[in-house]
Amino acid sequence: MNVLIVGGGLTGSFLAQVLLQEGQQITVIEKRPASADRLQAMLPAIRVIAGDGDDPATLEQAGIRAADVVVATTGDDEDNLVVCLLARQEFRVRRTLARVNNPKNEWLFTANMGVDVWVSQAHVMADLMREEIAKTL
Amino acid sequence: MKFVIVGCGRVGSRTASQLSLAGHDVSVIDRDPNAFLRLSPNYRGQTFEGVGFDRDVLIRAGIERADGFASVTSGDNTNIVSARTARNVFRVPMVVTRIYDPRRAEIYRRLGILTISPTDWGATRITETLLHPGMTTLLTMGHGEVTLVEVIASEHLDGHRVDELNIPGEIIVCSLARDGRAVIPTAGTRFRLGDVLSIVVDTLSMGRLQQMLRMP
């Protein structure tokens, strides 16, 4: 499968690493040039593009039209929303996933913004911790 | 009418102040409370500290009963997310947003978001002024394909007929003002030195109009 990840921070690069082990084809767009270089050195088998993932020209350069899935994992919720919106409306990507940074913004991550699936780290972590806390009682 | 403005920078504060001065019910939202200092002392509306896509803030600001919504923060992405939410979630009838990046503005226009790109607009106006001195752009239509310009008739035009300037589908003189009175000229109307002409022109034909205005 062809996966395009926007955001090469901790979340994005760890996801790239995991998917690479599964044998997927990975492209990562990372805004900060130093982080992009570091990621490319760490995972030579993936394609890293240094640039703005919310810029349609950069998305096109990264091969978004050939992507089966686009994952928006930047630390900015509005950037992740715009990436999904462009992926769906402009580039007709089949499936989009987004990271929610601030749980307060969860309500925005809908089909209206081109988001198929969202993962809210604070939400997921709170749920897991709540379960563990319940076990100790 | 009720208006919600997100972003209280130079444009947002002026928009909010003008609407308020015109007697409308205005709410302005900004994440920096100091931004509200830009509002006119006569501003009668409300101010809300917060982000333009925070549901609670939007609802407190009255978005559910708003007639119009504008997102004019310094962040293009914030503006897009706010505008699309206002339109598709809260069904605000009139939504407008500012996008600095002209290439992106074009895409969001296609997505049905009414987009104003001051970068594009400013650069086009400045280019036109440099290239076509003597012609003032009054209005551009569509995405700039058709332009309404104002021209003061020079001695070159004096005595020529309107139909010498009109080219169907390219250039139409739609108004002629003389001695403070404007008329819609007919084909046979003759120009006189100092006439103020409003001309609708295909933007691609601006150069041609420029040449014709120096007609012998």
Short mmCIF file of C-alpha atoms in Angstrom, two decimals:
data_model
loop_
_atom_site.label_atom_id
_atom_site.label_comp_id
_atom_site.label_asym_id
_atom_site.label_seq_id
_atom_site.Cartn_x
_atom_site.Cartn_y
_atom_site.Cartn_z
CA MET A 1 0.00 0.00 0.00
CA ASN A 2 1.08 3.55 -0.72
CA VAL A 3 0.91 5.70 2.42
CA LEU A 4 1.54 9.45 2.57
CA ILE A 5 2.26 10.80 6.05
CA VAL A 6 2.16 14.55 6.62
CA GLY A 7 4.23 15.51 9.66
CA GLY A 8 7.53 13.81 10.43
CA GLY A 9 7.67 14.50 14.16
CA LEU A 10 7.66 11.77 16.82
CA THR A 11 4.24 10.41 15.85
CA GLY A 12 4.76 10.56 12.09
CA SER A 13 8.22 9.04 12.08
CA PHE A 14 7.28 6.26 14.49
CA LEU A 15 4.27 5.42 12.31
CA ALA A 16 6.54 5.40 9.24
CA GLN A 17 8.88 2.98 10.97
CA VAL A 18 6.07 0.61 11.95
CA LEU A 19 4.51 0.65 8.48
CA LEU A 20 7.89 0.14 6.84
CA GLN A 21 8.35 -3.09 8.81
CA GLU A 22 5.01 -4.22 7.39
CA GLY A 23 6.42 -3.64 3.94
CA GLN A 24 4.35 -0.55 2.97
CA GLN A 25 5.55 2.17 0.64
CA ILE A 26 5.98 5.33 2.69
CA THR A 27 6.37 9.01 1.86
CA VAL A 28 6.69 11.58 4.65
CA ILE A 29 6.34 15.36 4.29
CA GLU A 30 8.11 17.29 7.04
CA LYS A 31 8.17 21.08 7.36
CA ARG A 32 11.44 21.48 9.33
CA PRO A 33 14.42 20.74 7.03
CA ALA A 34 16.62 19.47 9.89
CA SER A 35 13.94 17.00 11.03
CA ALA A 36 13.40 15.88 7.44
CA ASP A 37 17.14 15.17 7.02
CA ARG A 38 17.26 13.31 10.34
CA LEU A 39 14.27 11.17 9.39
CA GLN A 40 15.73 10.34 5.97
CA ALA A 41 19.02 9.29 7.59
CA MET A 42 17.15 7.15 10.13
CA LEU A 43 14.88 5.44 7.57
CA PRO A 44 16.67 5.38 4.19
CA ALA A 45 13.98 3.12 2.67
CA ILE A 46 11.25 5.77 2.84
CA ARG A 47 10.87 8.93 0.77
CA VAL A 48 11.11 12.18 2.74
CA ILE A 49 10.01 15.51 1.27
CA ALA A 50 10.95 18.72 3.06
CA GLY A 51 8.07 21.16 2.71
CA ASP A 52 4.64 22.32 3.84
CA GLY A 53 2.12 19.50 3.82
CA ASP A 54 -0.74 21.99 3.61
CA ASP A 55 0.62 23.30 0.29
CA PRO A 56 -1.12 21.63 -2.67
CA ALA A 57 2.08 21.83 -4.75
CA THR A 58 4.08 19.96 -2.09
CA LEU A 59 1.36 17.32 -1.76
CA GLU A 60 1.45 16.78 -5.49
CA GLN A 61 5.25 16.57 -5.51
CA ALA A 62 4.97 13.93 -2.77
CA GLY A 63 2.73 11.87 -5.05
CA ILE A 64 -0.59 12.33 -3.25
CA ARG A 65 -2.50 11.29 -6.38
CA ALA A 66 -1.00 7.81 -6.10
CA ALA A 67 -1.54 7.49 -2.34
CA ASP A 68 -4.02 4.91 -1.00
CA VAL A 69 -4.08 6.54 2.42
CA VAL A 70 -3.12 9.99 3.69
CA VAL A 71 -2.29 10.40 7.38
CA ALA A 72 -2.08 13.89 8.90
CA THR A 73 0.07 13.73 12.04
CA THR A 74 1.33 17.27 12.57
CA GLY A 75 1.14 18.99 15.94
CA ASP A 76 -1.39 21.52 14.62
CA ASP A 77 -5.03 20.50 14.44
CA GLU A 78 -5.90 23.12 11.82
CA ASP A 79 -3.03 21.92 9.61
CA ASN A 80 -4.20 18.30 9.93
CA LEU A 81 -7.74 19.33 9.00
CA VAL A 82 -6.57 21.24 5.94
CA VAL A 83 -4.41 18.31 4.79
CA CYS A 84 -7.45 15.99 4.99
CA LEU A 85 -9.69 18.54 3.27
CA LEU A 86 -7.25 18.90 0.37
CA ALA A 87 -6.62 15.15 0.18
CA ARG A 88 -10.33 14.41 -0.12
CA GLN A 89 -11.68 17.38 -2.09
CA GLU A 90 -8.78 18.30 -4.31
CA PHE A 91 -6.95 15.00 -4.79
CA ARG A 92 -9.75 12.45 -4.26
CA VAL A 93 -7.71 10.28 -1.89
CA ARG A 94 -9.65 7.16 -0.89
CA ARG A 95 -8.92 7.20 2.84
CA THR A 96 -7.77 9.90 5.26
CA LEU A 97 -6.65 9.66 8.86
CA ALA A 98 -5.90 12.52 11.20
CA ARG A 99 -4.27 13.03 14.56
CA VAL A 100 -6.18 15.19 17.02
CA ASN A 101 -3.83 17.13 19.30
CA ASN A 102 -6.31 19.02 21.44
CA PRO A 103 -9.32 16.89 22.47
CA LYS A 104 -11.39 20.09 22.43
CA ASN A 105 -11.06 20.05 18.63
CA GLU A 106 -12.40 16.52 18.12
CA TRP A 107 -15.78 17.83 16.94
CA LEU A 108 -14.13 19.37 13.87
CA PHE A 109 -12.74 16.06 12.58
CA THR A 110 -15.69 15.01 10.46
CA ALA A 111 -16.46 14.05 6.86
CA ASN A 112 -17.20 17.75 6.31
CA MET A 113 -13.46 18.38 6.65
CA GLY A 114 -12.54 15.30 4.61
CA VAL A 115 -11.60 13.19 7.66
CA ASP A 116 -12.50 9.47 7.59
CA VAL A 117 -10.89 8.47 10.89
CA TRP A 118 -9.37 10.49 13.70
CA VAL A 119 -7.19 9.44 16.60
CA SER A 120 -7.04 11.68 19.63
CA GLN A 121 -3.97 10.80 21.65
CA ALA A 122 -5.24 12.42 24.84
CA HIS A 123 -8.53 10.57 24.43
CA VAL A 124 -6.92 7.17 23.76
CA MET A 125 -4.47 7.54 26.63
CA ALA A 126 -7.16 8.67 29.06
CA ASP A 127 -9.32 5.68 28.12
CA LEU A 128 -6.47 3.20 28.64
CA MET A 129 -5.51 4.78 31.94
CA ARG A 130 -9.09 4.85 33.12
CA GLU A 131 -9.34 1.11 32.47
CA GLU A 132 -6.12 0.45 34.40
CA ILE A 133 -7.28 2.63 37.27
CA ALA A 134 -10.56 0.72 37.41
CA LYS A 135 -8.61 -2.56 37.71
CA THR A 136 -6.81 -1.39 40.85
CA LEU A 137 -10.07 -0.86 42.70
CA MET B 1 -28.05 41.88 11.37
CA LYS B 2 -25.74 39.64 13.39
CA PHE B 3 -22.09 39.19 12.37
CA VAL B 4 -19.24 37.12 13.80
CA ILE B 5 -15.66 38.09 12.95
CA VAL B 6 -12.72 35.83 13.79
CA GLY B 7 -9.39 37.66 14.05
CA CYS B 8 -9.05 41.20 15.36
CA GLY B 9 -6.01 42.35 13.42
CA ARG B 10 -5.99 45.33 11.07
CA VAL B 11 -8.66 43.94 8.76
CA GLY B 12 -10.77 42.23 11.43
CA SER B 13 -10.88 45.24 13.75
CA ARG B 14 -11.85 47.59 10.91
CA THR B 15 -14.52 45.22 9.60
CA ALA B 16 -15.99 44.78 13.08
CA SER B 17 -15.88 48.53 13.76
CA GLN B 18 -17.51 49.42 10.44
CA LEU B 19 -20.31 46.88 10.90
CA SER B 20 -20.89 48.05 14.46
CA LEU B 21 -20.93 51.70 13.37
CA ALA B 22 -23.53 50.79 10.74
CA GLY B 23 -25.77 49.62 13.59
CA HIS B 24 -25.23 45.85 13.37
CA ASP B 25 -24.81 43.35 16.18
CA VAL B 26 -21.15 42.26 16.03
CA SER B 27 -19.04 39.70 17.90
CA VAL B 28 -15.30 39.60 17.35
CA ILE B 29 -13.10 36.68 18.44
CA ASP B 30 -9.31 36.75 18.93
CA ARG B 31 -6.91 34.60 20.92
CA ASP B 32 -5.03 37.71 22.08
CA PRO B 33 -7.17 40.05 24.25
CA ASN B 34 -4.79 42.93 23.45
CA ALA B 35 -6.00 42.74 19.85
CA PHE B 36 -9.33 44.26 20.90
CA LEU B 37 -7.50 47.55 21.57
CA ARG B 38 -7.50 47.99 17.76
CA LEU B 39 -11.30 48.33 17.72
CA SER B 40 -12.72 51.80 17.24
CA PRO B 41 -13.69 53.60 20.49
CA ASN B 42 -17.22 53.66 19.03
CA TYR B 43 -17.37 49.86 18.73
CA ARG B 44 -20.59 48.70 20.41
CA GLY B 45 -20.24 44.97 19.80
CA GLN B 46 -18.92 42.15 21.98
CA THR B 47 -15.43 40.67 22.20
CA PHE B 48 -14.52 37.04 22.93
CA GLU B 49 -11.07 35.73 23.80
CA GLY B 50 -10.48 32.37 22.15
CA VAL B 51 -9.79 30.38 19.01
CA GLY B 52 -11.97 30.75 15.91
CA PHE B 53 -12.87 27.08 15.78
CA ASP B 54 -13.60 26.56 19.48
CA ARG B 55 -17.21 25.43 19.55
CA ASP B 56 -18.04 27.01 22.92
CA VAL B 57 -16.56 30.36 21.92
CA LEU B 58 -18.37 30.35 18.57
CA ILE B 59 -21.68 29.56 20.20
CA ARG B 60 -21.19 32.19 22.91
CA ALA B 61 -20.38 34.68 20.16
CA GLY B 62 -23.77 33.90 18.61
CA ILE B 63 -22.76 31.98 15.48
CA GLU B 64 -26.01 30.00 15.55
CA ARG B 65 -28.01 33.10 14.73
CA ALA B 66 -25.38 34.91 12.65
CA ASP B 67 -26.28 36.33 9.23
CA GLY B 68 -22.64 36.65 8.24
CA PHE B 69 -19.24 35.29 9.27
CA ALA B 70 -15.70 36.35 8.36
CA SER B 71 -12.43 34.65 9.27
CA VAL B 72 -9.50 37.04 8.93
CA THR B 73 -6.79 35.76 11.30
CA SER B 74 -3.15 35.75 10.16
CA GLY B 75 -3.28 31.95 9.69
CA ASP B 76 -4.63 30.71 6.36
CA ASN B 77 -5.41 27.25 7.76
CA THR B 78 -7.24 28.65 10.78
CA ASN B 79 -9.31 30.80 8.41
CA ILE B 80 -10.19 27.83 6.19
CA VAL B 81 -11.20 25.58 9.09
CA SER B 82 -13.26 28.37 10.71
CA ALA B 83 -14.98 29.33 7.46
CA ARG B 84 -15.87 25.79 6.47
CA THR B 85 -17.21 25.10 9.97
CA ALA B 86 -19.30 28.28 9.94
CA ARG B 87 -20.78 27.33 6.59
CA ASN B 88 -21.26 23.58 6.84
CA VAL B 89 -21.85 23.04 10.56
CA PHE B 90 -23.56 26.26 11.64
CA ARG B 91 -25.10 27.03 8.22
CA VAL B 92 -24.25 30.73 8.34
CA PRO B 93 -25.73 32.13 5.10
CA MET B 94 -22.79 34.40 4.22
CA VAL B 95 -19.23 33.29 4.94
CA VAL B 96 -16.09 35.00 3.69
CA THR B 97 -12.44 34.30 4.46
CA ARG B 98 -9.06 35.82 3.75
CA ILE B 99 -6.31 33.62 2.32
CA TYR B 100 -2.88 35.20 1.83
CA ASP B 101 -1.50 32.48 -0.47
CA PRO B 102 -3.08 33.13 -3.91
CA ARG B 103 -2.52 29.57 -5.20
CA ARG B 104 -4.39 28.13 -2.24
CA ALA B 105 -7.09 30.79 -2.44
CA GLU B 106 -7.97 29.47 -5.88
CA ILE B 107 -8.42 25.91 -4.55
CA TYR B 108 -10.62 27.00 -1.66
CA ARG B 109 -12.74 29.08 -4.02
CA ARG B 110 -13.41 25.88 -5.91
CA LEU B 111 -14.38 24.23 -2.62
CA GLY B 112 -17.11 26.82 -2.29
CA ILE B 113 -15.46 29.08 0.29
CA LEU B 114 -15.78 32.74 -0.65
CA THR B 115 -12.15 33.77 -0.55
CA ILE B 116 -10.46 37.15 -0.63
CA SER B 117 -6.77 37.09 -1.37
CA PRO B 118 -5.33 40.55 -0.63
CA THR B 119 -1.89 39.45 -1.83
CA ASP B 120 -3.23 38.65 -5.27
CA TRP B 121 -5.52 41.66 -5.36
CA GLY B 122 -2.81 44.10 -4.25
CA ALA B 123 -0.21 42.73 -6.64
CA THR B 124 -2.66 42.84 -9.57
CA ARG B 125 -3.69 46.44 -8.79
CA ILE B 126 -0.06 47.56 -8.48
CA THR B 127 0.92 45.78 -11.71
CA GLU B 128 -2.02 47.31 -13.59
CA THR B 129 -1.26 50.78 -12.30
CA LEU B 130 2.35 50.48 -13.43
CA LEU B 131 1.46 49.00 -16.82
CA HIS B 132 -1.61 51.10 -17.61
CA PRO B 133 -1.18 54.59 -16.20
CA GLY B 134 -4.22 56.81 -16.70
CA MET B 135 -6.62 53.90 -16.18
CA THR B 136 -8.01 53.33 -12.71
CA THR B 137 -9.47 49.94 -11.90
CA LEU B 138 -12.85 50.40 -10.23
CA LEU B 139 -13.93 46.78 -10.03
CA THR B 140 -12.90 43.32 -11.12
CA MET B 141 -15.45 40.65 -11.85
CA GLY B 142 -15.32 36.87 -11.47
CA HIS B 143 -11.73 36.00 -10.71
CA GLY B 144 -10.46 39.07 -12.54
CA GLU B 145 -11.33 38.11 -16.13
CA VAL B 146 -13.40 41.27 -16.60
CA THR B 147 -12.39 44.69 -15.29
CA LEU B 148 -14.24 47.97 -14.94
CA VAL B 149 -11.81 50.88 -15.47
CA GLU B 150 -12.18 54.62 -15.26
CA VAL B 151 -10.46 56.76 -17.87
CA ILE B 152 -10.37 60.52 -18.33
CA ALA B 153 -10.76 61.35 -22.03
CA SER B 154 -7.57 62.90 -23.37
CA GLU B 155 -7.18 65.08 -26.47
CA HIS B 156 -6.57 61.87 -28.43
CA LEU B 157 -10.18 60.80 -27.82
CA ASP B 158 -11.70 64.25 -28.28
CA GLY B 159 -14.25 64.18 -31.13
CA HIS B 160 -14.10 60.41 -31.68
CA ARG B 161 -17.28 58.34 -31.52
CA VAL B 162 -18.02 55.72 -28.84
CA ASP B 163 -18.38 52.97 -31.46
CA GLU B 164 -14.78 53.58 -32.53
CA LEU B 165 -13.71 52.38 -29.07
CA ASN B 166 -16.30 49.65 -28.44
CA ILE B 167 -15.32 46.12 -29.49
CA PRO B 168 -18.09 43.55 -28.91
CA GLY B 169 -16.99 41.00 -26.32
CA GLU B 170 -13.85 42.98 -25.44
CA ILE B 171 -14.38 46.67 -24.70
CA ILE B 172 -17.63 48.48 -23.86
CA VAL B 173 -17.93 52.12 -22.77
CA CYS B 174 -20.78 51.80 -20.28
CA SER B 175 -20.94 55.29 -18.78
CA LEU B 176 -19.82 58.78 -19.73
CA ALA B 177 -19.82 61.61 -17.20
CA ARG B 178 -19.59 65.20 -18.40
CA ASP B 179 -19.98 68.32 -16.24
CA GLY B 180 -20.92 66.10 -13.30
CA ARG B 181 -23.75 64.28 -15.11
CA ALA B 182 -23.41 60.68 -16.23
CA VAL B 183 -25.19 59.09 -19.19
CA ILE B 184 -25.09 55.69 -20.85
CA PRO B 185 -23.55 56.62 -24.19
CA THR B 186 -24.90 55.38 -27.52
CA ALA B 187 -22.78 54.30 -30.47
CA GLY B 188 -22.85 57.79 -31.95
CA THR B 189 -21.96 59.75 -28.80
CA ARG B 190 -18.77 61.76 -29.33
CA PHE B 191 -16.12 62.00 -26.62
CA ARG B 192 -15.03 65.37 -25.37
CA LEU B 193 -11.79 66.24 -23.57
CA GLY B 194 -12.19 65.64 -19.82
CA ASP B 195 -15.11 63.20 -20.06
CA VAL B 196 -14.97 60.59 -17.28
CA LEU B 197 -15.48 57.21 -18.94
CA SER B 198 -16.32 53.91 -17.25
CA ILE B 199 -15.23 51.10 -19.52
CA VAL B 200 -15.82 47.38 -19.10
CA VAL B 201 -12.89 45.52 -20.58
CA ASP B 202 -11.79 41.92 -20.96
CA THR B 203 -8.73 41.96 -18.70
CA LEU B 204 -6.63 40.40 -21.47
CA SER B 205 -7.50 43.38 -23.68
CA MET B 206 -6.26 46.04 -21.25
CA GLY B 207 -3.15 46.61 -23.37
CA ARG B 208 -5.27 46.98 -26.49
CA LEU B 209 -7.55 49.51 -24.78
CA GLN B 210 -4.48 51.40 -23.64
CA GLN B 211 -3.30 51.67 -27.25
CA MET B 212 -6.74 52.68 -28.50
CA LEU B 213 -7.01 55.48 -25.94
CA ARG B 214 -4.11 57.12 -27.76
CA MET B 215 -6.08 56.80 -31.01
CA PRO B 216 -5.15 59.31 -33.73
#
